[in-house]
Amino acid sequence: MNRSFPPLFLFLLLIGCARNSEPTTVATETADDDWWKESIVYQIYPRSFQDTDGDGIGDLNGIIERLDYIESLGVTAVWLNPIYSSPNDDNGYDISDYRNIMTDFGTMADFDRMLAGMHERDIKLIMDVVVNHSSDEHEWFVQSKSSRDNPYRDYYHWWPAEKGDPPYRYSLFDAEGNAWKYDSTTDAYYLHYFSQKQPDLNWSNPKLRQEVYDIMTFWAEKGVDGFRLDAFQFAAKDTTYPEFPGLTDTTFIDYYAMQDGLHDYLREMNEQIFSKYGVMSVAEGAGRNFEDAHALVDADRQELNMAYAFDGVDVPKYGGYALTTMKEVFSRWDAEFAEDGWLSIFLSNHDQARMVSRWGNDSPEFRAPSTKLLNTFLLSMRGTPYAYYGDEIGMTNIDFDEIEDYQDIAARNGYTKARAQGKDMEQFMRELNFLSRDNGRTPMQWTEGPQAGFTTGTPWLPVNDNHAQINVAAQEDDPNSILNHFRQMTRLRQDHPVLVHGSYELLLPDHEELYAYTREWEGVRMLVVMNFSDEGVTVDLPELENAEVVIDNYESLSRTGSSADLNPWQAVILSL
Ligand code: NOJ
């Protein structure tokens, strides 16, 4: 299997290599405390959802204002990207105070009202926990770097300069790609797998671990229902730093992910937080292989509930992807977890370009059917689905021309690095245009009006010009809109446990345009048939005979007996 290393796109942007794969899940009944298996999660990038104070940055009051909308989607949980105090080197993934709300986003009182508003609507809240690293502006790091004998020194990883150059480690966000940064105050280097402003925390230090559990306790006691662990598979480090063979070596991941100690830390976190407060846990990343993925989510091991792997979202490349590869990757993950374990499923998030631009066809002709098709897929697979804000209305990539247009540190530093390496910069910009994380972070398109109704000020990242056509208001009352199709799909999933728990069987594995599978649970069987192409396709499947259509992204399905003529990007679910 392909190894599941985090920000896949980072490898496309910063290294130029790529890989593939994604998640899926279980069977059998769910206990009440397994609510997360039946959840439909809606991911909100708070910076871009709704601004209420005119500073061009989304805020918690904006989320509060939109709670009825969120409820109307039929989702049952919200995952919020980090909202804690941060200097925003990496848009909140560099935290300077874990117990405070970023001023841009509002106050703790706003947070409390937002959480209460979600709970009134039976919506759970999942918070991002970013503890592989902190901000370099966090008090721990300020202390740690101040002297070699400071009590916080061992909260981070330091390499004294008198030992010579530190053993090379790769940094995902550094413009020079080096994860060690020299600091003259104590004549030593500190480790940062991400940007220089994101020093890695030392998880082998029990005091640091207790600090993290205290922070999680603080949020759990506020009533937060789940935690998403950012980049956690990197948290344990092999501090003997064996010589690194380089990024092109297929074993490179073995130097970064799932190092000794990680499972112990997760079990300790589970004991102190997850099981004590009954909160759900999901890790970004599913380890290096299926064995790791199983170990992370195996209920008997008492570590995590879910993980999300990257093989699926790695499938679409600049220049297209083969549907057969997509089917293979998603089916492989499903098979692996069919009997045991539970994973999550997603097609986009804040680290990915927009779903329809990568997996579908975002042209005016096919945008609507292909978005509906992708939502049909997302919401009819096994595993907990994570839908990303804006995908319920078919938001697309934005078309930036210049590097200055990009805000993301990965894009900017990736550009500097590619130029220093003498790469073909035209090709780099074309790929960035397609794959950049900024594509997935443009403001939510509420209306066709100024700044799409996101802000009365100047948005921190431009609003996509296509908000004139693609916006919530235009789709709200149209029964055939992408938005209302999304709502029908969430209802269907909620009303049919077969779509949550049922076994999955892939049909027509070698077909290059059609993705078809059955789901079966407790005597109920459903068939999903989707045409992933711009052309009509005829399909012949014995299952089609006498099957009853339960949802269709076109007005009707043209069929006779076991044969059906599918329109471009048509997606149908039938009851068998
Ligand atoms: C993964 C997050 O999803 C991404 O947005 C962030 O840049 C890195 N982890 C570093 O925290």
Coordinates of C-alpha atoms and ligand atoms in Angstrom, one line a residue:
M1 CA 0.0 0.0 0.0
N2 CA 1.1 3.6 -0.4
R3 CA 2.3 5.3 2.6
S4 CA 0.1 7.9 4.1
F5 CA 2.2 11.0 4.8
P6 CA 0.2 14.2 5.6
P7 CA 0.0 17.2 3.4
L8 CA 0.4 15.2 0.1
F9 CA 0.0 18.5 -1.7
L10 CA 3.1 19.6 0.1
F11 CA 5.0 17.0 -1.7
L12 CA 3.6 18.1 -5.0
L13 CA 4.5 21.7 -4.3
L14 CA 7.7 21.4 -2.4
I15 CA 9.3 18.2 -3.4
G16 CA 7.6 17.2 -6.6
C17 CA 6.7 13.7 -5.7
A18 CA 3.3 12.2 -4.9
R19 CA 1.5 9.2 -3.8
N20 CA -2.0 7.9 -3.4
S21 CA -4.8 6.6 -1.1
E22 CA -7.9 7.2 1.4
P23 CA -10.2 5.8 4.1
T24 CA -13.3 3.8 4.8
T25 CA -14.8 1.5 7.5
V26 CA -16.7 -0.9 9.8
A27 CA -19.8 -3.0 10.2
T28 CA -22.0 -4.1 13.1
E29 CA -24.1 -2.1 15.5
T30 CA -23.1 1.1 17.1
A31 CA -23.4 1.9 20.8
D32 CA -24.5 5.4 21.8
D33 CA -20.9 6.3 22.4
D34 CA -20.2 5.5 18.8
W35 CA -22.2 8.4 17.6
W36 CA -19.2 9.5 15.5
K37 CA -19.7 6.5 13.2
E38 CA -23.1 7.9 12.2
S39 CA -22.0 11.5 12.1
I40 CA -21.9 13.7 9.0
V41 CA -19.2 16.2 9.7
Y42 CA -19.1 19.7 8.1
Q43 CA -15.7 21.3 8.2
I44 CA -15.6 25.1 8.6
Y45 CA -12.5 27.1 7.9
P46 CA -13.5 30.0 10.3
R47 CA -11.3 32.6 8.5
S48 CA -13.5 32.2 5.4
F49 CA -17.0 31.4 6.6
Q50 CA -18.7 34.6 7.6
D51 CA -17.3 37.9 8.8
T52 CA -19.6 40.1 11.0
D53 CA -17.3 42.9 12.0
G54 CA -16.1 44.1 8.6
D55 CA -12.4 43.3 9.0
G56 CA -12.5 40.8 6.1
I57 CA -11.9 37.8 8.3
G58 CA -14.5 35.3 9.3
D59 CA -15.4 35.1 13.0
L60 CA -17.3 33.1 15.6
N61 CA -20.2 35.4 15.5
G62 CA -20.4 34.7 11.8
I63 CA -20.7 31.0 12.5
I64 CA -23.4 31.8 15.1
E65 CA -25.3 33.8 12.5
R66 CA -25.1 30.8 10.1
L67 CA -26.1 28.0 12.6
D68 CA -29.5 27.6 11.1
Y69 CA -28.0 27.2 7.7
I70 CA -25.6 24.6 9.1
E71 CA -28.4 22.8 10.7
S72 CA -30.4 22.9 7.5
L73 CA -27.6 20.9 5.8
G74 CA -28.5 17.8 7.8
V75 CA -24.9 17.6 9.1
T76 CA -24.5 16.4 12.7
A77 CA -21.1 17.7 13.7
V78 CA -18.8 20.6 12.8
W79 CA -15.1 20.5 12.7
L80 CA -13.5 23.9 13.2
N81 CA -10.0 24.6 12.1
P82 CA -7.9 26.2 14.8
I83 CA -9.5 29.3 16.5
Y84 CA -6.9 29.8 19.2
S85 CA -4.5 32.8 19.6
S86 CA -1.9 32.7 16.9
P87 CA 0.4 35.0 15.0
N88 CA -1.0 33.3 11.9
D89 CA 2.2 32.2 10.2
D90 CA 0.2 29.1 9.1
N91 CA -3.4 30.4 9.5
G92 CA -3.9 29.3 13.1
Y93 CA -1.8 26.1 13.0
D94 CA 0.8 28.0 14.9
I95 CA -0.7 28.5 18.4
S96 CA 0.6 31.0 20.9
D97 CA -2.1 30.4 23.5
Y98 CA -4.2 27.3 23.6
R99 CA -6.7 28.6 26.1
N100 CA -7.6 31.8 24.2
I101 CA -9.5 32.7 21.1
M102 CA -7.7 34.5 18.3
T103 CA -8.7 38.2 18.4
D104 CA -9.6 38.1 14.7
F105 CA -12.2 35.4 15.5
G106 CA -13.8 37.0 18.7
T107 CA -13.9 36.2 22.3
M108 CA -14.4 33.2 24.7
A109 CA -17.9 34.5 25.3
D110 CA -18.6 34.2 21.5
F111 CA -17.2 30.7 21.6
D112 CA -19.5 29.7 24.5
R113 CA -22.5 31.1 22.6
M114 CA -21.4 29.3 19.5
L115 CA -21.1 26.0 21.3
A116 CA -24.4 26.4 23.0
G117 CA -26.0 27.2 19.7
M118 CA -24.6 24.1 18.2
H119 CA -25.7 21.9 21.0
E120 CA -29.2 23.4 21.0
R121 CA -29.4 22.1 17.4
D122 CA -27.9 18.7 18.3
I123 CA -24.7 19.5 16.4
K124 CA -21.5 18.3 18.0
L125 CA -18.3 20.4 17.9
I126 CA -14.9 18.9 17.0
M127 CA -11.9 21.1 17.7
D128 CA -8.5 21.0 16.1
V129 CA -5.7 20.2 18.5
V130 CA -2.3 21.3 17.1
V131 CA 0.3 19.8 19.4
N132 CA 3.0 18.4 17.2
H133 CA 4.3 22.0 17.3
S134 CA 3.4 25.3 18.9
S135 CA 4.0 28.9 17.7
D136 CA 7.5 30.2 18.4
E137 CA 5.5 33.0 20.1
H138 CA 4.1 30.6 22.7
E139 CA 5.4 31.4 26.2
W140 CA 6.8 27.9 26.4
F141 CA 9.1 28.5 23.4
V142 CA 9.9 32.1 24.6
Q143 CA 11.1 30.5 27.8
S144 CA 12.7 27.5 26.2
K145 CA 14.9 29.5 23.9
S146 CA 16.0 32.0 26.6
S147 CA 18.6 29.8 28.2
R148 CA 19.8 26.2 28.2
D149 CA 18.8 25.6 31.8
N150 CA 15.4 27.1 31.5
P151 CA 12.7 24.7 32.9
Y152 CA 11.0 24.9 29.5
R153 CA 14.1 24.0 27.6
D154 CA 13.0 20.3 27.2
Y155 CA 9.5 21.3 25.9
Y156 CA 11.2 21.5 22.4
H157 CA 14.0 19.7 20.5
W158 CA 17.3 21.5 20.6
W159 CA 20.7 20.6 19.1
P160 CA 23.7 22.4 20.7
A161 CA 25.9 24.0 18.1
E162 CA 29.1 22.5 19.7
K163 CA 28.0 19.1 18.5
G164 CA 28.4 20.3 14.9
D165 CA 25.7 20.5 12.2
P166 CA 22.5 18.8 13.2
P167 CA 21.6 15.7 11.3
Y168 CA 19.5 16.8 8.3
R169 CA 15.8 16.6 8.6
Y170 CA 13.3 17.9 6.0
S171 CA 10.9 20.8 6.8
L172 CA 7.7 20.9 4.9
F173 CA 7.3 24.6 4.9
D174 CA 10.8 26.0 5.1
A175 CA 12.0 27.9 2.0
E176 CA 15.3 26.1 2.3
G177 CA 13.8 22.8 3.3
N178 CA 15.8 22.4 6.5
A179 CA 14.0 21.5 9.7
W180 CA 16.7 22.9 12.0
K181 CA 16.9 26.6 12.7
Y182 CA 19.9 28.2 14.4
D183 CA 19.2 30.4 17.4
S184 CA 22.1 32.5 18.6
T185 CA 20.6 33.2 22.1
T186 CA 21.7 29.8 23.3
D187 CA 24.0 28.8 20.3
A188 CA 21.7 25.9 19.4
Y189 CA 19.3 24.7 16.7
Y190 CA 15.7 23.9 17.2
L191 CA 13.6 21.4 15.2
H192 CA 10.6 22.5 13.1
Y193 CA 9.0 20.0 10.7
F194 CA 6.7 22.8 9.5
S195 CA 7.7 26.5 9.3
Q196 CA 10.4 28.2 11.4
K197 CA 7.6 29.7 13.4
Q198 CA 6.3 26.2 14.3
P199 CA 8.9 24.6 16.6
D200 CA 8.2 20.9 17.3
L201 CA 7.2 20.0 20.8
N202 CA 9.0 17.4 22.7
W203 CA 6.5 14.6 23.5
S204 CA 9.0 12.5 25.4
N205 CA 8.8 15.1 28.2
P206 CA 6.0 14.1 30.6
K207 CA 5.6 17.7 31.7
L208 CA 4.8 18.8 28.2
R209 CA 2.3 16.0 27.8
Q210 CA 0.6 16.9 31.0
E211 CA 0.3 20.6 29.8
V212 CA -1.4 19.3 26.7
Y213 CA -3.8 17.1 28.6
D214 CA -4.6 20.1 30.8
I215 CA -5.4 22.1 27.7
M216 CA -7.6 19.4 26.3
T217 CA -9.3 19.1 29.7
F218 CA -10.1 22.8 29.6
W219 CA -11.9 22.4 26.2
A220 CA -13.5 19.1 27.1
E221 CA -15.0 20.6 30.3
K222 CA -16.4 23.4 28.1
G223 CA -18.4 20.7 26.3
V224 CA -16.4 20.2 23.2
D225 CA -17.4 16.8 21.7
G226 CA -14.3 15.7 19.8
F227 CA -10.7 16.5 18.9
R228 CA -8.9 16.3 15.6
L229 CA -5.2 15.8 16.2
D230 CA -3.1 17.8 13.7
A231 CA 0.0 16.1 12.3
F232 CA 0.1 13.9 15.3
Q233 CA 1.8 11.0 13.6
F234 CA 5.0 13.1 13.7
A235 CA 4.8 13.9 17.4
A236 CA 7.2 11.1 18.6
K237 CA 10.7 11.7 17.4
D238 CA 13.7 9.4 17.1
T239 CA 16.2 11.7 18.8
T240 CA 19.1 9.5 17.8
Y241 CA 18.5 11.0 14.4
P242 CA 19.8 8.2 12.2
E243 CA 21.2 9.4 8.9
F244 CA 18.3 10.4 6.6
P245 CA 18.5 8.8 3.1
G246 CA 16.7 11.7 1.4
L247 CA 13.2 12.3 0.2
T248 CA 13.4 10.3 -2.9
D249 CA 14.2 7.2 -0.9
T250 CA 10.9 5.2 -0.4
T251 CA 11.8 4.7 3.3
F252 CA 11.8 8.4 4.0
I253 CA 8.6 8.3 5.9
D254 CA 10.1 5.8 8.4
Y255 CA 12.2 8.7 9.7
Y256 CA 9.2 10.9 10.4
A257 CA 5.9 9.1 11.1
M258 CA 4.9 6.7 13.9
Q259 CA 8.1 6.7 15.8
D260 CA 8.5 4.8 19.1
G261 CA 6.4 6.2 21.9
L262 CA 3.5 7.5 19.7
H263 CA 1.1 4.7 20.7
D264 CA 2.0 5.2 24.4
Y265 CA 1.2 8.9 24.1
L266 CA -2.1 8.1 22.4
R267 CA -3.1 5.6 25.0
E268 CA -2.2 8.1 27.8
M269 CA -4.2 10.8 26.0
N270 CA -7.1 8.4 25.7
E271 CA -7.0 7.5 29.3
Q272 CA -6.7 11.1 30.5
I273 CA -9.1 12.7 28.0
F274 CA -11.0 10.7 25.4
S275 CA -12.4 8.0 27.6
K276 CA -12.8 10.3 30.6
Y277 CA -14.9 12.8 28.8
G278 CA -16.4 10.5 26.1
V279 CA -15.1 12.7 23.4
M280 CA -14.4 11.5 19.9
S281 CA -10.9 11.5 18.4
V282 CA -9.6 11.6 14.9
A283 CA -6.1 11.9 13.7
E284 CA -4.8 13.6 10.7
G285 CA -2.9 10.8 9.0
A286 CA -3.2 7.1 9.2
G287 CA 0.4 6.1 9.6
R288 CA 2.8 4.5 7.2
N289 CA 0.8 1.4 6.2
F290 CA -2.4 -0.5 7.0
E291 CA -0.9 -2.0 10.0
D292 CA -0.3 1.4 11.5
A293 CA -3.8 2.5 10.5
H294 CA -5.4 -0.4 12.2
A295 CA -3.3 0.0 15.3
L296 CA -4.4 3.7 15.6
V297 CA -8.1 3.0 15.5
D298 CA -8.4 -0.5 16.9
A299 CA -11.0 -0.1 19.7
D300 CA -9.2 -2.7 21.9
R301 CA -6.1 -0.6 22.0
Q302 CA -7.9 2.4 23.4
E303 CA -6.2 5.0 21.3
L304 CA -8.2 6.8 18.6
N305 CA -11.7 6.4 17.1
M306 CA -10.7 7.4 13.5
A307 CA -7.9 8.5 11.3
Y308 CA -7.9 10.0 7.9
A309 CA -5.6 8.9 5.3
F310 CA -4.4 10.8 2.3
D311 CA -4.2 8.2 -0.4
G312 CA -7.7 9.2 -1.7
V313 CA -7.1 12.9 -2.0
D314 CA -3.7 12.2 -3.6
V315 CA -5.4 10.6 -6.6
P316 CA -6.2 13.7 -8.6
K317 CA -3.2 15.2 -10.2
Y318 CA -2.5 18.3 -12.3
G319 CA -3.5 16.9 -15.7
G320 CA -6.2 14.6 -14.5
Y321 CA -6.5 11.2 -12.9
A322 CA -7.7 7.7 -13.8
L323 CA -11.1 6.7 -12.3
T324 CA -9.8 3.1 -12.1
T325 CA -7.1 4.3 -9.7
M326 CA -9.7 6.2 -7.6
K327 CA -11.8 3.1 -7.4
E328 CA -8.9 0.9 -6.5
V329 CA -7.7 3.2 -3.7
F330 CA -11.1 3.7 -2.1
S331 CA -12.0 0.1 -2.4
R332 CA -8.7 -1.0 -0.9
W333 CA -9.2 1.1 2.2
D334 CA -12.8 -0.1 2.5
A335 CA -11.7 -3.8 2.3
E336 CA -9.0 -3.2 4.8
F337 CA -11.4 -1.9 7.4
A338 CA -14.5 -4.0 6.5
E339 CA -14.3 -6.2 9.5
D340 CA -12.5 -4.1 12.0
G341 CA -11.8 -0.5 12.6
W342 CA -13.4 2.7 11.4
L343 CA -12.0 5.5 9.2
S344 CA -13.2 8.7 7.7
I345 CA -13.8 9.8 4.2
F346 CA -13.2 13.2 2.5
L347 CA -12.6 14.6 -0.9
S348 CA -11.4 18.0 0.1
N349 CA -10.4 20.2 3.0
H350 CA -8.4 23.3 3.8
D351 CA -5.2 21.6 2.6
Q352 CA -6.7 20.7 -0.7
A353 CA -7.9 22.4 -3.9
R354 CA -11.7 22.4 -4.4
M355 CA -13.4 19.0 -4.8
V356 CA -15.2 19.8 -8.1
S357 CA -12.1 21.3 -9.7
R358 CA -10.0 18.3 -8.9
W359 CA -12.4 15.3 -9.1
G360 CA -15.2 16.6 -11.3
N361 CA -15.6 19.2 -14.0
D362 CA -16.0 22.8 -12.9
S363 CA -17.1 24.2 -16.2
P364 CA -20.5 25.9 -16.2
E365 CA -21.9 22.9 -18.1
F366 CA -20.9 20.2 -15.8
R367 CA -20.2 21.9 -12.5
A368 CA -23.6 21.1 -11.0
P369 CA -24.0 17.5 -12.0
S370 CA -20.4 16.7 -11.1
T371 CA -20.6 18.3 -7.7
K372 CA -23.8 16.4 -7.0
L373 CA -22.1 13.2 -8.1
L374 CA -19.2 13.8 -5.8
N375 CA -21.5 14.5 -2.9
T376 CA -23.4 11.3 -3.7
F377 CA -20.1 9.4 -3.5
L378 CA -19.0 11.1 -0.3
L379 CA -22.3 10.5 1.5
S380 CA -22.9 6.9 0.3
M381 CA -19.5 5.4 1.2
R382 CA -18.7 3.6 4.4
G383 CA -16.7 5.7 7.0
T384 CA -17.6 9.0 8.6
P385 CA -17.9 11.6 5.8
Y386 CA -16.3 15.0 6.2
A387 CA -17.9 17.6 3.9
Y388 CA -15.9 20.8 3.4
Y389 CA -17.7 24.2 3.5
G390 CA -18.7 25.4 0.1
D391 CA -18.7 22.0 -1.5
E392 CA -22.4 21.8 -0.8
I393 CA -22.9 24.6 -3.3
G394 CA -20.2 23.6 -5.8
M395 CA -17.5 26.2 -5.0
T396 CA -14.5 25.9 -7.4
N397 CA -10.8 26.7 -7.5
I398 CA -9.9 30.3 -7.9
D399 CA -7.6 31.4 -10.7
F400 CA -4.6 33.2 -9.3
D401 CA -1.9 34.4 -11.8
E402 CA 0.9 35.8 -9.6
I403 CA 2.7 34.3 -6.6
E404 CA 1.8 37.5 -4.8
D405 CA -1.9 36.5 -5.0
Y406 CA -1.2 33.5 -2.8
Q407 CA -1.4 33.8 1.0
D408 CA -0.4 30.3 2.0
I409 CA 3.0 29.8 3.5
A410 CA 3.4 26.5 1.7
A411 CA 2.8 28.2 -1.7
R412 CA 5.1 31.2 -1.0
N413 CA 8.0 29.3 0.4
G414 CA 7.5 26.5 -2.1
Y415 CA 7.9 29.1 -4.8
T416 CA 11.1 30.5 -3.3
K417 CA 12.5 27.0 -3.0
A418 CA 11.5 25.9 -6.5
R419 CA 13.2 29.0 -7.9
A420 CA 16.4 28.4 -6.0
Q421 CA 16.4 24.9 -7.3
G422 CA 16.1 26.2 -10.9
K423 CA 12.8 24.5 -11.5
D424 CA 10.6 25.3 -14.5
M425 CA 8.6 28.1 -12.9
E426 CA 5.9 28.3 -15.5
Q427 CA 5.1 24.6 -14.8
F428 CA 5.3 25.3 -11.1
M429 CA 2.8 28.1 -11.4
R430 CA 0.4 26.0 -13.4
E431 CA 0.5 23.3 -10.8
L432 CA 0.2 25.8 -8.0
N433 CA -2.8 27.3 -9.7
F434 CA -4.5 23.9 -9.7
L435 CA -3.3 22.4 -6.4
S436 CA -2.8 25.3 -4.0
R437 CA -4.4 25.2 -0.6
D438 CA -5.6 28.8 -1.2
N439 CA -8.1 27.4 -3.7
G440 CA -9.9 25.7 -0.9
R441 CA -9.8 28.7 1.4
T442 CA -11.6 31.5 -0.5
P443 CA -14.5 33.1 1.3
M444 CA -17.9 31.3 1.5
Q445 CA -20.2 32.4 -1.3
W446 CA -23.5 33.4 0.3
T447 CA -24.9 35.8 -2.2
E448 CA -24.3 37.2 -5.6
G449 CA -23.7 40.6 -4.0
P450 CA -20.5 42.5 -3.0
Q451 CA -17.9 40.1 -1.6
A452 CA -20.5 37.3 -1.9
G453 CA -22.1 38.5 1.4
F454 CA -19.0 37.2 3.3
T455 CA -17.8 40.6 4.5
T456 CA -18.6 44.3 4.2
G457 CA -14.8 45.0 4.2
T458 CA -11.9 43.7 2.1
P459 CA -11.7 39.9 2.4
W460 CA -8.4 38.5 3.6
L461 CA -8.3 36.3 0.5
P462 CA -10.2 37.3 -2.7
V463 CA -13.8 36.1 -3.2
N464 CA -14.1 34.0 -6.3
D465 CA -15.7 36.0 -9.2
N466 CA -18.0 33.1 -9.9
H467 CA -20.0 34.0 -6.7
A468 CA -22.3 35.7 -9.2
Q469 CA -23.4 32.3 -10.3
I470 CA -22.4 30.1 -7.4
N471 CA -23.9 31.2 -4.1
V472 CA -26.2 29.9 -1.4
A473 CA -29.0 32.4 -2.0
A474 CA -29.4 31.4 -5.6
Q475 CA -29.6 27.7 -4.7
E476 CA -31.7 28.0 -1.5
D477 CA -35.1 27.7 -3.1
D478 CA -34.3 25.7 -6.2
P479 CA -35.3 22.1 -5.6
N480 CA -32.7 21.0 -8.2
S481 CA -29.8 22.9 -6.8
I482 CA -26.5 21.4 -5.7
L483 CA -27.3 22.6 -2.2
N484 CA -30.7 20.9 -2.0
H485 CA -29.2 17.7 -3.5
F486 CA -26.6 17.8 -0.7
R487 CA -29.5 18.1 1.8
Q488 CA -31.3 15.2 0.2
M489 CA -28.1 13.1 0.4
T490 CA -27.6 13.8 4.1
R491 CA -31.2 12.9 4.8
L492 CA -30.8 9.7 2.8
R493 CA -27.7 8.7 4.8
Q494 CA -29.4 9.5 8.1
D495 CA -32.5 7.5 7.1
H496 CA -30.7 4.5 5.8
P497 CA -28.2 2.9 8.2
V498 CA -27.1 0.7 5.3
L499 CA -25.2 3.7 3.9
V500 CA -23.4 4.0 7.1
H501 CA -22.7 0.4 8.2
G502 CA -23.4 -1.7 5.1
S503 CA -20.8 -3.8 3.4
Y504 CA -19.4 -2.3 0.2
E505 CA -18.9 -4.3 -3.0
L506 CA -17.3 -2.7 -6.1
L507 CA -18.9 -3.6 -9.4
L508 CA -17.3 -3.0 -12.9
P509 CA -13.8 -2.4 -11.4
D510 CA -12.1 -1.9 -14.8
H511 CA -14.7 0.5 -16.3
E512 CA -13.0 3.8 -17.0
E513 CA -16.0 6.0 -16.7
L514 CA -18.4 4.3 -14.3
Y515 CA -18.0 3.9 -10.5
A516 CA -20.7 1.4 -9.3
Y517 CA -21.0 -0.4 -6.0
T518 CA -23.5 -2.0 -3.7
R519 CA -24.0 -1.4 0.0
E520 CA -25.7 -4.1 2.1
W521 CA -26.8 -4.3 5.7
E522 CA -29.4 -6.3 7.6
G523 CA -31.2 -7.4 4.5
V524 CA -31.2 -4.0 2.9
R525 CA -29.3 -3.5 -0.3
M526 CA -28.6 -0.3 -2.3
L527 CA -26.8 0.2 -5.6
V528 CA -24.8 3.4 -6.4
V529 CA -24.0 4.1 -10.0
M530 CA -22.0 7.2 -11.1
N531 CA -20.8 8.3 -14.5
F532 CA -17.5 10.1 -13.9
S533 CA -17.3 11.6 -17.5
D534 CA -18.4 14.3 -19.8
E535 CA -20.1 11.8 -22.1
G536 CA -23.2 9.7 -21.9
V537 CA -22.5 6.0 -21.0
T538 CA -24.7 2.9 -21.2
V539 CA -24.4 0.5 -18.4
D540 CA -25.6 -3.0 -18.1
L541 CA -25.9 -4.4 -14.6
P542 CA -28.3 -7.3 -13.5
E543 CA -28.8 -5.3 -10.3
L544 CA -30.6 -2.6 -12.3
E545 CA -33.6 -4.8 -13.1
N546 CA -36.5 -3.9 -10.9
A547 CA -34.3 -1.6 -8.8
E548 CA -36.1 1.5 -7.4
V549 CA -34.4 4.9 -7.8
V550 CA -34.1 6.7 -4.4
I551 CA -32.0 9.6 -5.5
D552 CA -30.8 10.9 -8.9
N553 CA -28.9 14.1 -9.8
Y554 CA -30.8 14.3 -13.1
E555 CA -34.6 14.4 -13.5
S556 CA -34.8 10.8 -14.5
L557 CA -32.8 7.7 -15.3
S558 CA -33.4 6.3 -18.7
R559 CA -33.4 2.5 -18.5
T560 CA -34.8 -0.7 -19.8
G561 CA -34.4 -3.9 -17.9
S562 CA -30.9 -4.3 -16.7
S563 CA -29.6 -1.5 -19.0
A564 CA -29.5 2.3 -18.3
D565 CA -28.2 5.3 -20.3
L566 CA -26.4 7.6 -17.9
N567 CA -26.0 11.3 -18.7
P568 CA -22.6 13.0 -18.2
W569 CA -21.9 13.0 -14.5
Q570 CA -25.1 11.3 -13.6
A571 CA -25.2 9.7 -10.1
V572 CA -28.1 7.5 -9.0
I573 CA -28.8 5.5 -5.9
L574 CA -31.2 2.6 -6.2
S575 CA -32.8 0.4 -3.7
L576 CA -32.5 -3.3 -4.6
Ligands
NOJ1 C1 -1.9 19.9 8.8 C2 -2.9 21.0 8.7 O1 -4.1 20.5 8.1 C3 -2.3 22.1 7.8 O2 -3.2 23.0 7.4 C4 -1.1 22.6 8.6 O3 -0.5 23.6 7.8 C5 -0.1 21.6 9.1 N1 -0.8 20.4 9.6 C6 0.8 22.1 10.1 O4 0.1 22.3 11.3

